[in-house]
PDB file of C-alpha atoms in Angstrom:
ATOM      1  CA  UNK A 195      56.990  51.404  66.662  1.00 51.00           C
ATOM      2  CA  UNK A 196      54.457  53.498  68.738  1.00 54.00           C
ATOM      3  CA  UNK A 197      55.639  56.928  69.531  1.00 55.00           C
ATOM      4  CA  UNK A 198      54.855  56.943  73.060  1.00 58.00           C
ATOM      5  CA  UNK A 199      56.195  53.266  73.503  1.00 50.00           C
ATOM      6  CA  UNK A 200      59.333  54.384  72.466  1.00 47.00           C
ATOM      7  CA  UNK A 201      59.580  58.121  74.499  1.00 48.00           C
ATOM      8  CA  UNK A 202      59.309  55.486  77.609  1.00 43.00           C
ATOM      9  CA  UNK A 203      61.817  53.388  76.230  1.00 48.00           C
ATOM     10  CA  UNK A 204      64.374  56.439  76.079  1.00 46.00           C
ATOM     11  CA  UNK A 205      63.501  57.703  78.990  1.00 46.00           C
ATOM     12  CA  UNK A 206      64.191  54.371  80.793  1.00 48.00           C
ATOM     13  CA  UNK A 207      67.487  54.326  79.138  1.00 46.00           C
ATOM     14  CA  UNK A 208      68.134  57.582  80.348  1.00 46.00           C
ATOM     15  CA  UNK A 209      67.224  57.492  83.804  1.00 46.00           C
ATOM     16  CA  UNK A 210      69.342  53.794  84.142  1.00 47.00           C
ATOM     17  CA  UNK A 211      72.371  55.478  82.905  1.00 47.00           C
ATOM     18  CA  UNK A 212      71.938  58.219  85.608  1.00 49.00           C
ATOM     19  CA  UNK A 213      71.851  55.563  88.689  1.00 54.00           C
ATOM     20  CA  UNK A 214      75.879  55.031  88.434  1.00 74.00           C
ATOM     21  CA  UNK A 215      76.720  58.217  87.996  1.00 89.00           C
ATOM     22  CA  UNK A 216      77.190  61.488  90.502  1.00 94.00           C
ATOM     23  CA  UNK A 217      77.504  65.145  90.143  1.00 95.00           C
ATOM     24  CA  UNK A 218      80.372  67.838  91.780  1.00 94.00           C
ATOM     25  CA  UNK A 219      79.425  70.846  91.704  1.00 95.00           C
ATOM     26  CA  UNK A 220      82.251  73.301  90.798  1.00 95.00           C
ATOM     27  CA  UNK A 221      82.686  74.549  94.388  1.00 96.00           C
ATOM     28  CA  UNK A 222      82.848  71.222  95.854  1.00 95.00           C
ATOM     29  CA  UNK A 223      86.015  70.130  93.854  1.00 95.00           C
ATOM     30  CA  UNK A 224      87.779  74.037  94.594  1.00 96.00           C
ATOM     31  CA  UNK A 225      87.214  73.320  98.020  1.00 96.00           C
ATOM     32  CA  UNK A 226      88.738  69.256  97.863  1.00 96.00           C
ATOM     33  CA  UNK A 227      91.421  70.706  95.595  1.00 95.00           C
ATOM     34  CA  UNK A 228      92.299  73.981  98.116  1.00 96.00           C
ATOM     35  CA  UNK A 229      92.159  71.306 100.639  1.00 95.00           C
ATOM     36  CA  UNK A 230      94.586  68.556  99.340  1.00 95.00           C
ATOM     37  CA  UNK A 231      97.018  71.328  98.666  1.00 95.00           C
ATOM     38  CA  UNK A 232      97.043  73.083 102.064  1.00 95.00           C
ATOM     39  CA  UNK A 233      97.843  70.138 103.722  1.00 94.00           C
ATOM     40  CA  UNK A 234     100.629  69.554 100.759  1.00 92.00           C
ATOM     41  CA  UNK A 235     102.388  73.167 101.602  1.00 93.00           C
ATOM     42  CA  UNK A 236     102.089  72.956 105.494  1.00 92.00           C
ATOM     43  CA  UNK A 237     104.422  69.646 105.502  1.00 90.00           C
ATOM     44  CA  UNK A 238     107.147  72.413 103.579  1.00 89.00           C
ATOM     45  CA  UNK A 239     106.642  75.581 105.657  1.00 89.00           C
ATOM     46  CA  UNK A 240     105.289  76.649 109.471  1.00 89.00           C
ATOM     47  CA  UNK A 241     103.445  79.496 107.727  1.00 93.00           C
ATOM     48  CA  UNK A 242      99.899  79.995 107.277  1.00 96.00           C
ATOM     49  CA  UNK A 243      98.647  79.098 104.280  1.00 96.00           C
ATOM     50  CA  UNK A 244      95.643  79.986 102.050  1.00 96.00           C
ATOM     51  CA  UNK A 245      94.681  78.554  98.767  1.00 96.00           C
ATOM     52  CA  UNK A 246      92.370  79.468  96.395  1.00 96.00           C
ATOM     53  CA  UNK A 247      91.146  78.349  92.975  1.00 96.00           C
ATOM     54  CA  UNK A 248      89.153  81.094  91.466  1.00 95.00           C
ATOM     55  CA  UNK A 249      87.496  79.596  88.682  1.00 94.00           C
ATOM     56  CA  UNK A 250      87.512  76.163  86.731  1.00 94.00           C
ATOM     57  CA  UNK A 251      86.538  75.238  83.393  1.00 93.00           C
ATOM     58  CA  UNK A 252      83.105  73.563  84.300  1.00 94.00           C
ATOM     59  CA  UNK A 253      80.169  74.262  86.773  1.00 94.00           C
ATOM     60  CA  UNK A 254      78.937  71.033  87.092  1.00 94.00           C
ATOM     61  CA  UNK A 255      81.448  67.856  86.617  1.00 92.00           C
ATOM     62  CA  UNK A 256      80.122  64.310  85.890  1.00 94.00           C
ATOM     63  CA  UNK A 257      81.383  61.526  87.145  1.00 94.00           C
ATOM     64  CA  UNK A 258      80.437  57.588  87.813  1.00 94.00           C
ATOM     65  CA  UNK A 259      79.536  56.475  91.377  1.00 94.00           C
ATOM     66  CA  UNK A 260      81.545  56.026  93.847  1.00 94.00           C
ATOM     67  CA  UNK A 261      84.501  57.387  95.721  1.00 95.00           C
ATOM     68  CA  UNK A 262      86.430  60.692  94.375  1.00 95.00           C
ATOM     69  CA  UNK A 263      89.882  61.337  95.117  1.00 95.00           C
ATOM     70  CA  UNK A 264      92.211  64.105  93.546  1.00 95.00           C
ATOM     71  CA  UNK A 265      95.576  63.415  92.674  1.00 95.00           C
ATOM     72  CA  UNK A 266      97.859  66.793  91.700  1.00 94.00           C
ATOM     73  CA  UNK A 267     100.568  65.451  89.709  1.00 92.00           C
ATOM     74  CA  UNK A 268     102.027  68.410  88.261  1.00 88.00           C
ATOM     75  CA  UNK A 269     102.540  71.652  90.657  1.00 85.00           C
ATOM     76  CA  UNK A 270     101.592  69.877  94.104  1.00 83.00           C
ATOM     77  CA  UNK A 271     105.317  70.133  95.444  1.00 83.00           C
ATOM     78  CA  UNK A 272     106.056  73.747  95.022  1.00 87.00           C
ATOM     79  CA  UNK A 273     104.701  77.081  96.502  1.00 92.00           C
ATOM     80  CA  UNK A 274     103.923  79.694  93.756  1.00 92.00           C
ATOM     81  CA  UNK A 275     101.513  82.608  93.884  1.00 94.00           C
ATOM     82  CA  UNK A 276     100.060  81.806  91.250  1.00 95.00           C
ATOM     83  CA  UNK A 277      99.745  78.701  89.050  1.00 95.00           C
ATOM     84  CA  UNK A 278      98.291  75.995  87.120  1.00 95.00           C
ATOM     85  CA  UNK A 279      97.803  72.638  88.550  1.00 95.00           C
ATOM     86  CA  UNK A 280      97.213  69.240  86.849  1.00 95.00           C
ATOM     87  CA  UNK A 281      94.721  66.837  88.809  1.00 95.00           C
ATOM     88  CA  UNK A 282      93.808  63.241  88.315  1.00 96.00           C
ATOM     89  CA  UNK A 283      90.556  62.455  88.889  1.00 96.00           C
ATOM     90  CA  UNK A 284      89.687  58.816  89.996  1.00 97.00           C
ATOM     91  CA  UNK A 285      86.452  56.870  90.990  1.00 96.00           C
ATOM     92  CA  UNK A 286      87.195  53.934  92.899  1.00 95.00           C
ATOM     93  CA  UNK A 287      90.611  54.303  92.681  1.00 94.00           C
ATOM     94  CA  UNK A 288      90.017  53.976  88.815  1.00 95.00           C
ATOM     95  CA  UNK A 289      91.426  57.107  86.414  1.00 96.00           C
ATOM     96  CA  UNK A 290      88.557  59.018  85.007  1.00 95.00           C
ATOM     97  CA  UNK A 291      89.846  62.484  84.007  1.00 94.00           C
ATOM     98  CA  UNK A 292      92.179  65.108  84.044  1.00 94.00           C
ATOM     99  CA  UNK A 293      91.928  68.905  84.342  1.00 95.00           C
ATOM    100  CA  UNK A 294      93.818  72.172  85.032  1.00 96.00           C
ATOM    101  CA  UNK A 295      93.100  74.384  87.889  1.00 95.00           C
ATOM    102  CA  UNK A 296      94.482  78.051  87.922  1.00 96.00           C
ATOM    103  CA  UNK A 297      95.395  78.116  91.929  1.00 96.00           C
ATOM    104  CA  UNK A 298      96.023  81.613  93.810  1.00 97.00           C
ATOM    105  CA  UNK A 299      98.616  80.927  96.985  1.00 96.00           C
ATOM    106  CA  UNK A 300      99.065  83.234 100.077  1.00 97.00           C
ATOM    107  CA  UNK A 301     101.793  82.546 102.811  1.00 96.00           C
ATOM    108  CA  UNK A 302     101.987  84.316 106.056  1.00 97.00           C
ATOM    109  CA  UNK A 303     104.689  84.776 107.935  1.00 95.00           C
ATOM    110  CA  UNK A 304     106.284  86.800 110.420  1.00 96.00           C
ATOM    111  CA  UNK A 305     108.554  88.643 108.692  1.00 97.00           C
ATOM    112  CA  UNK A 306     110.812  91.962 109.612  1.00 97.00           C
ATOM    113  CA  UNK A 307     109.667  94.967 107.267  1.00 97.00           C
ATOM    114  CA  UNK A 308     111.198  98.199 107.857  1.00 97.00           C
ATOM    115  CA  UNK A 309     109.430 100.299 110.576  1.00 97.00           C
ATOM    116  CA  UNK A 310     110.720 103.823 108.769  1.00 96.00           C
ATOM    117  CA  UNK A 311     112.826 105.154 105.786  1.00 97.00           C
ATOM    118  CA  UNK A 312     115.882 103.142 105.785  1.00 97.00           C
ATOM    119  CA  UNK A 313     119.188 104.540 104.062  1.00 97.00           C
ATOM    120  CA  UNK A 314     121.052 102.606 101.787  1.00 96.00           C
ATOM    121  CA  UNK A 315     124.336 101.370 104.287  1.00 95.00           C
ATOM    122  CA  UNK A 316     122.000 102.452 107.302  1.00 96.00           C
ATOM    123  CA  UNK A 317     122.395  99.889 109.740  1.00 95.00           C
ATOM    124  CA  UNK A 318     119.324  97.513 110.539  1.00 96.00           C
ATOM    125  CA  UNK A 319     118.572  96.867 113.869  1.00 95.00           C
ATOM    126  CA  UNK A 320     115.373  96.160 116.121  1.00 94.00           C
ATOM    127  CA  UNK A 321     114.767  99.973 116.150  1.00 95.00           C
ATOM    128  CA  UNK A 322     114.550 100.698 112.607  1.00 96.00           C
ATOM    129  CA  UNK A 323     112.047  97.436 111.722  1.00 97.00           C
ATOM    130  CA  UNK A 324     109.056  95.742 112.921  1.00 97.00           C
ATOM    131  CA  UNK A 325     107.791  92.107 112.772  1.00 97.00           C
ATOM    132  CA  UNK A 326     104.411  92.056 110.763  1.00 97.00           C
ATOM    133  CA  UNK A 327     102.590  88.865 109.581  1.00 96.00           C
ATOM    134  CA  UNK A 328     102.085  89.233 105.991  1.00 95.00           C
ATOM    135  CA  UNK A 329     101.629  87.341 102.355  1.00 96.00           C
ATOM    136  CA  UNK A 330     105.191  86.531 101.682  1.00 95.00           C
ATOM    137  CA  UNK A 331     104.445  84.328  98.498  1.00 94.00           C
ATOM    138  CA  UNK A 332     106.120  86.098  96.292  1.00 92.00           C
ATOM    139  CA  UNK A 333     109.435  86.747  98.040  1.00 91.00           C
ATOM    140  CA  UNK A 334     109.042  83.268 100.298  1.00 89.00           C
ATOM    141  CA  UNK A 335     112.774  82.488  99.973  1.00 88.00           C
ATOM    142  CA  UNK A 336     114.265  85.765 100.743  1.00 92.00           C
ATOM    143  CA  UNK A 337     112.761  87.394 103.918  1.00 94.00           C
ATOM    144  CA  UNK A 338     114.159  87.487 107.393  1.00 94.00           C
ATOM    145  CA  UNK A 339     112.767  86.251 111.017  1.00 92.00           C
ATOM    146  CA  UNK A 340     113.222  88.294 114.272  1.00 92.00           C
ATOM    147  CA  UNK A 341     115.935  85.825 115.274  1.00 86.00           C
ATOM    148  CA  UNK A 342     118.658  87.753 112.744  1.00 88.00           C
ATOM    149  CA  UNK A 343     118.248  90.600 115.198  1.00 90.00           C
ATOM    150  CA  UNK A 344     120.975  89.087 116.918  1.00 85.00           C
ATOM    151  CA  UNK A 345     123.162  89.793 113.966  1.00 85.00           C
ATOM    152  CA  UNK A 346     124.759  92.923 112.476  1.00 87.00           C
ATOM    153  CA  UNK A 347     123.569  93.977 109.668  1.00 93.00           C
ATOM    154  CA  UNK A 348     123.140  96.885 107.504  1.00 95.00           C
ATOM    155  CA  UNK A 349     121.195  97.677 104.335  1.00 96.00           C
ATOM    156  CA  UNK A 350     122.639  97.758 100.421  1.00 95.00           C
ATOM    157  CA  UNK A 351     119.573  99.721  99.572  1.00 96.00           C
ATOM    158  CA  UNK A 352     117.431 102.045 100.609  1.00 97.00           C
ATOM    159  CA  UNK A 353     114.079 100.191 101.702  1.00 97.00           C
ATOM    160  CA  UNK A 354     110.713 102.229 102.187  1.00 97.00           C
ATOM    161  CA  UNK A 355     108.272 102.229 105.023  1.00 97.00           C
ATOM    162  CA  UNK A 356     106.533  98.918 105.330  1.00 96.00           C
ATOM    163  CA  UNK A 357     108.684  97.199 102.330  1.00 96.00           C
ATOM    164  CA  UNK A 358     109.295  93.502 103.672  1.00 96.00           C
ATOM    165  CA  UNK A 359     113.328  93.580 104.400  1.00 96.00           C
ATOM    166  CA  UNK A 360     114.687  91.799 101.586  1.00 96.00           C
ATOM    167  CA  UNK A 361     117.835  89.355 102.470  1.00 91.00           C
ATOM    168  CA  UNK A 362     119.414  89.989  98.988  1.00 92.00           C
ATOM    169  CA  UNK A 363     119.315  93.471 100.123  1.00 96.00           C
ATOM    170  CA  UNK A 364     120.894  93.181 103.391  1.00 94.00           C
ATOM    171  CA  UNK A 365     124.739  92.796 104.088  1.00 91.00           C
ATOM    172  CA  UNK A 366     125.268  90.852 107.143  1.00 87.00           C
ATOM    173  CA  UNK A 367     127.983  88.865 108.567  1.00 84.00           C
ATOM    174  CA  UNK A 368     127.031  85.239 107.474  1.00 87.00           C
ATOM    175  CA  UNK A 369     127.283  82.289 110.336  1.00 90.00           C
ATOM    176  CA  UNK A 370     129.618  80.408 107.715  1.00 93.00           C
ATOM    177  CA  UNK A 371     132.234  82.432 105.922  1.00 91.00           C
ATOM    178  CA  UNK A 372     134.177  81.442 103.105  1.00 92.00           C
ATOM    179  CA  UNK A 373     137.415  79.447 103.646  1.00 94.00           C
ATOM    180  CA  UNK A 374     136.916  79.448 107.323  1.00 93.00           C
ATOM    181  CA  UNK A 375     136.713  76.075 109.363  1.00 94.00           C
ATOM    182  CA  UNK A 376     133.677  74.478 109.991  1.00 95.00           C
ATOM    183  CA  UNK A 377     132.140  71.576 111.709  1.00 94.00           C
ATOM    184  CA  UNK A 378     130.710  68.973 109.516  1.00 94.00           C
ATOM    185  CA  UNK A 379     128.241  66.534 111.031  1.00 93.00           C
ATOM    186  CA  UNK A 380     127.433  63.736 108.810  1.00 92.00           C
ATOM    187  CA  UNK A 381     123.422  62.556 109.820  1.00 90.00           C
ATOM    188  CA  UNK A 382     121.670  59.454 108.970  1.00 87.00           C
ATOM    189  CA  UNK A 383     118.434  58.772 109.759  1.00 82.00           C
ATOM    190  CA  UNK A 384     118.442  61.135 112.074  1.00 74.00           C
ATOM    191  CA  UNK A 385     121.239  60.321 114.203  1.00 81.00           C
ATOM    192  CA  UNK A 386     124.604  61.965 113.820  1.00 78.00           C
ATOM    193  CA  UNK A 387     126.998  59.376 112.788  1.00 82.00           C
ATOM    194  CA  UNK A 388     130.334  61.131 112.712  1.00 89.00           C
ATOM    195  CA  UNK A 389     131.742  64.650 113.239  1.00 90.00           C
ATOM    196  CA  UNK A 390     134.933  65.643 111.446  1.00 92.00           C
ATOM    197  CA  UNK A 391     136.286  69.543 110.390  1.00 93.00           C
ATOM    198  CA  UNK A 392     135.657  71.267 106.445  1.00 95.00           C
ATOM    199  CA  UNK A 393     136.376  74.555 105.149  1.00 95.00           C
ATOM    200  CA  UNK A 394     133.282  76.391 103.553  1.00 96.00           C
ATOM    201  CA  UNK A 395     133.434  76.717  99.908  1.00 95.00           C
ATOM    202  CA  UNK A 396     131.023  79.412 100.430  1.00 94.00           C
ATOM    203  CA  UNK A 397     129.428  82.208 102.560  1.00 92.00           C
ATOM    204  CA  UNK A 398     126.331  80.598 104.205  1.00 90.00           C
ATOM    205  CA  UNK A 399     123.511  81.883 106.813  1.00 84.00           C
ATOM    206  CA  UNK A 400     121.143  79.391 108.732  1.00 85.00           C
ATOM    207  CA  UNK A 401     119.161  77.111 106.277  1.00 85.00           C
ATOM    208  CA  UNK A 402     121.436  77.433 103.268  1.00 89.00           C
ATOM    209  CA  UNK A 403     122.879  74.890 101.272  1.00 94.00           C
ATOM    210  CA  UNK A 404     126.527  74.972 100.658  1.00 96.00           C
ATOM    211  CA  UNK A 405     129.722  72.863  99.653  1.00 96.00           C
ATOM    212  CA  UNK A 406     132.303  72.379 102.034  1.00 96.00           C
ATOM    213  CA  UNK A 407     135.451  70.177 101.677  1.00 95.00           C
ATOM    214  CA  UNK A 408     137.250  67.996 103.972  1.00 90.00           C
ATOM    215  CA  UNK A 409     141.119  68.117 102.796  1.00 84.00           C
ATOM    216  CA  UNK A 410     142.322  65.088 104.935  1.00 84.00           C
ATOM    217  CA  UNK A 411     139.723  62.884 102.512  1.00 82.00           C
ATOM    218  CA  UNK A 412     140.027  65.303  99.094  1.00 84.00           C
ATOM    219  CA  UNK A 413     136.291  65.385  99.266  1.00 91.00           C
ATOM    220  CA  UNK A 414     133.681  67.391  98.903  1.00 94.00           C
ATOM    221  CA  UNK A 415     130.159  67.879 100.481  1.00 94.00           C
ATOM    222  CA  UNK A 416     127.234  69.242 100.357  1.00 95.00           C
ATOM    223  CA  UNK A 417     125.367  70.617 103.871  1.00 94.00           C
ATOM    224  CA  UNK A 418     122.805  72.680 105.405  1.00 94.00           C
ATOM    225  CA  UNK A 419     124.447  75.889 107.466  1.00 94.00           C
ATOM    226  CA  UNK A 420     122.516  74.726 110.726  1.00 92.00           C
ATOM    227  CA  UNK A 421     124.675  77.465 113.278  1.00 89.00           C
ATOM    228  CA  UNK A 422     127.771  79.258 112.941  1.00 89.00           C
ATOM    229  CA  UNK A 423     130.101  77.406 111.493  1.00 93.00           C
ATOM    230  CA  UNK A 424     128.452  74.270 111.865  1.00 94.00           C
ATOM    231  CA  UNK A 425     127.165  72.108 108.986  1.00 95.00           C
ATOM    232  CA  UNK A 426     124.758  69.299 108.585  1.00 93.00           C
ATOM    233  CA  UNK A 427     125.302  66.173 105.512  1.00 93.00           C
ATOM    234  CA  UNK A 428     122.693  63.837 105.380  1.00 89.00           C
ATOM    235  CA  UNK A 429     123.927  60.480 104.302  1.00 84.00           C
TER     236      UNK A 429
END
């Protein structure tokens, strides 16, 4: 077969396997990925959130025609500072590929840090902190609002200037207390259903989880500490 008959034959081939398929660059699927997973972490938190992949395995991926959509099936429901997240790849709503994205995660809140030196048993009060809006993503389940202001409170350690005021630190009087009665409202859908009284099986401040037991029934629940000595069971 002529040479040149069959370069043009190749090159045909070529260039018709090229008209179904498409091209992402490497910053294109960061920025879809980043994307998908802000949106993910504001439906869990009120914060401000910032995502970042820094680098992925490829700088140019291939893919057929059509429509691409990411699906993150391994990391997507958690916020960690840093990570690895799997994604599905489809075209068309067809699977193509996976691959593994390292992702970088900062949270900003409004958080109380300590305004000055603070001694160990030194009590913590508006005076002695200040609310600063800062990357919490490392300590996300342990730092305090403005609103525990209200409460008194006093340090088990001695924190330094600026150092985010660490609840597993800080000795406070909790708005459930062990053994103590409580209000149980049971929730469903939304609606409160029924009301009855519990004693907490636990210490508890707003947003914890904790058992409490109802002796008339011999049963026990678990609730969210939604006030002082008020609890919340969905049902």
């Amino acid at each position: 077969m002529n040479k040149r008959f069959l370069t043009v034959i190749l090159l045909i081939f070529a260039t018709s396997l090229n008209v179904n398929a498409q091209t992402l660059s490497s910053a294109q699927v960061k920025n879809q990925i980043a994307k998908q997973l802000t949106e993910n972490y504001k439906k869990m938190t009120n914060a401000d959130i910032e995502v970042k992949i820094p680098a992925t395995p490829f700088a140019q991926l291939q893919l057929p025609d059509g429509n691409v959509t990411y699906k993150i099936t391994q990391g997507g429901d958690k916020i960690v500072a840093r990570d690895i997240k799997r994604v599905d790849i489809y075209v068309n709503g067809a699977f193509v590929k996976n691959i593994n994205l390292p992702t970088q995660t900062a949270v900003y809140k409004d958080v109380l840090i300590a305004a000055d030196y603070i001694n160990r048993e030194q009590a913590i009060t508006r005076e002695t902190t200040m609310i600063k809006k800062i990357d919490v993503s490392q300590k996300m389940d342990y730092v305090l609002s403005e609103n525990v202001l209200s409460k008194e409170m006093s340090a088990k350690k001695a924190f330094q200037k600026g150092e985010i005021i660490d609840k597993r630190f800080v000795k406070m009087r909790p708005d459930v207390a062990r053994n103590e009665e409580v209000r149980v409202f049971f929730v469903s859908n939304g609606s409160v259903m029924i009301s009855i009284n519990g004693t907490a099986l636990a210490d508890g401040m707003t947003g914890d989880y904790i058992n409490v037991e109802n002796k008339n029934y011999k049963k026990v629940y678990t609730g969210k500490v939604i006030g002082e000595n008020k609890i919340l069971v969905n049902i």
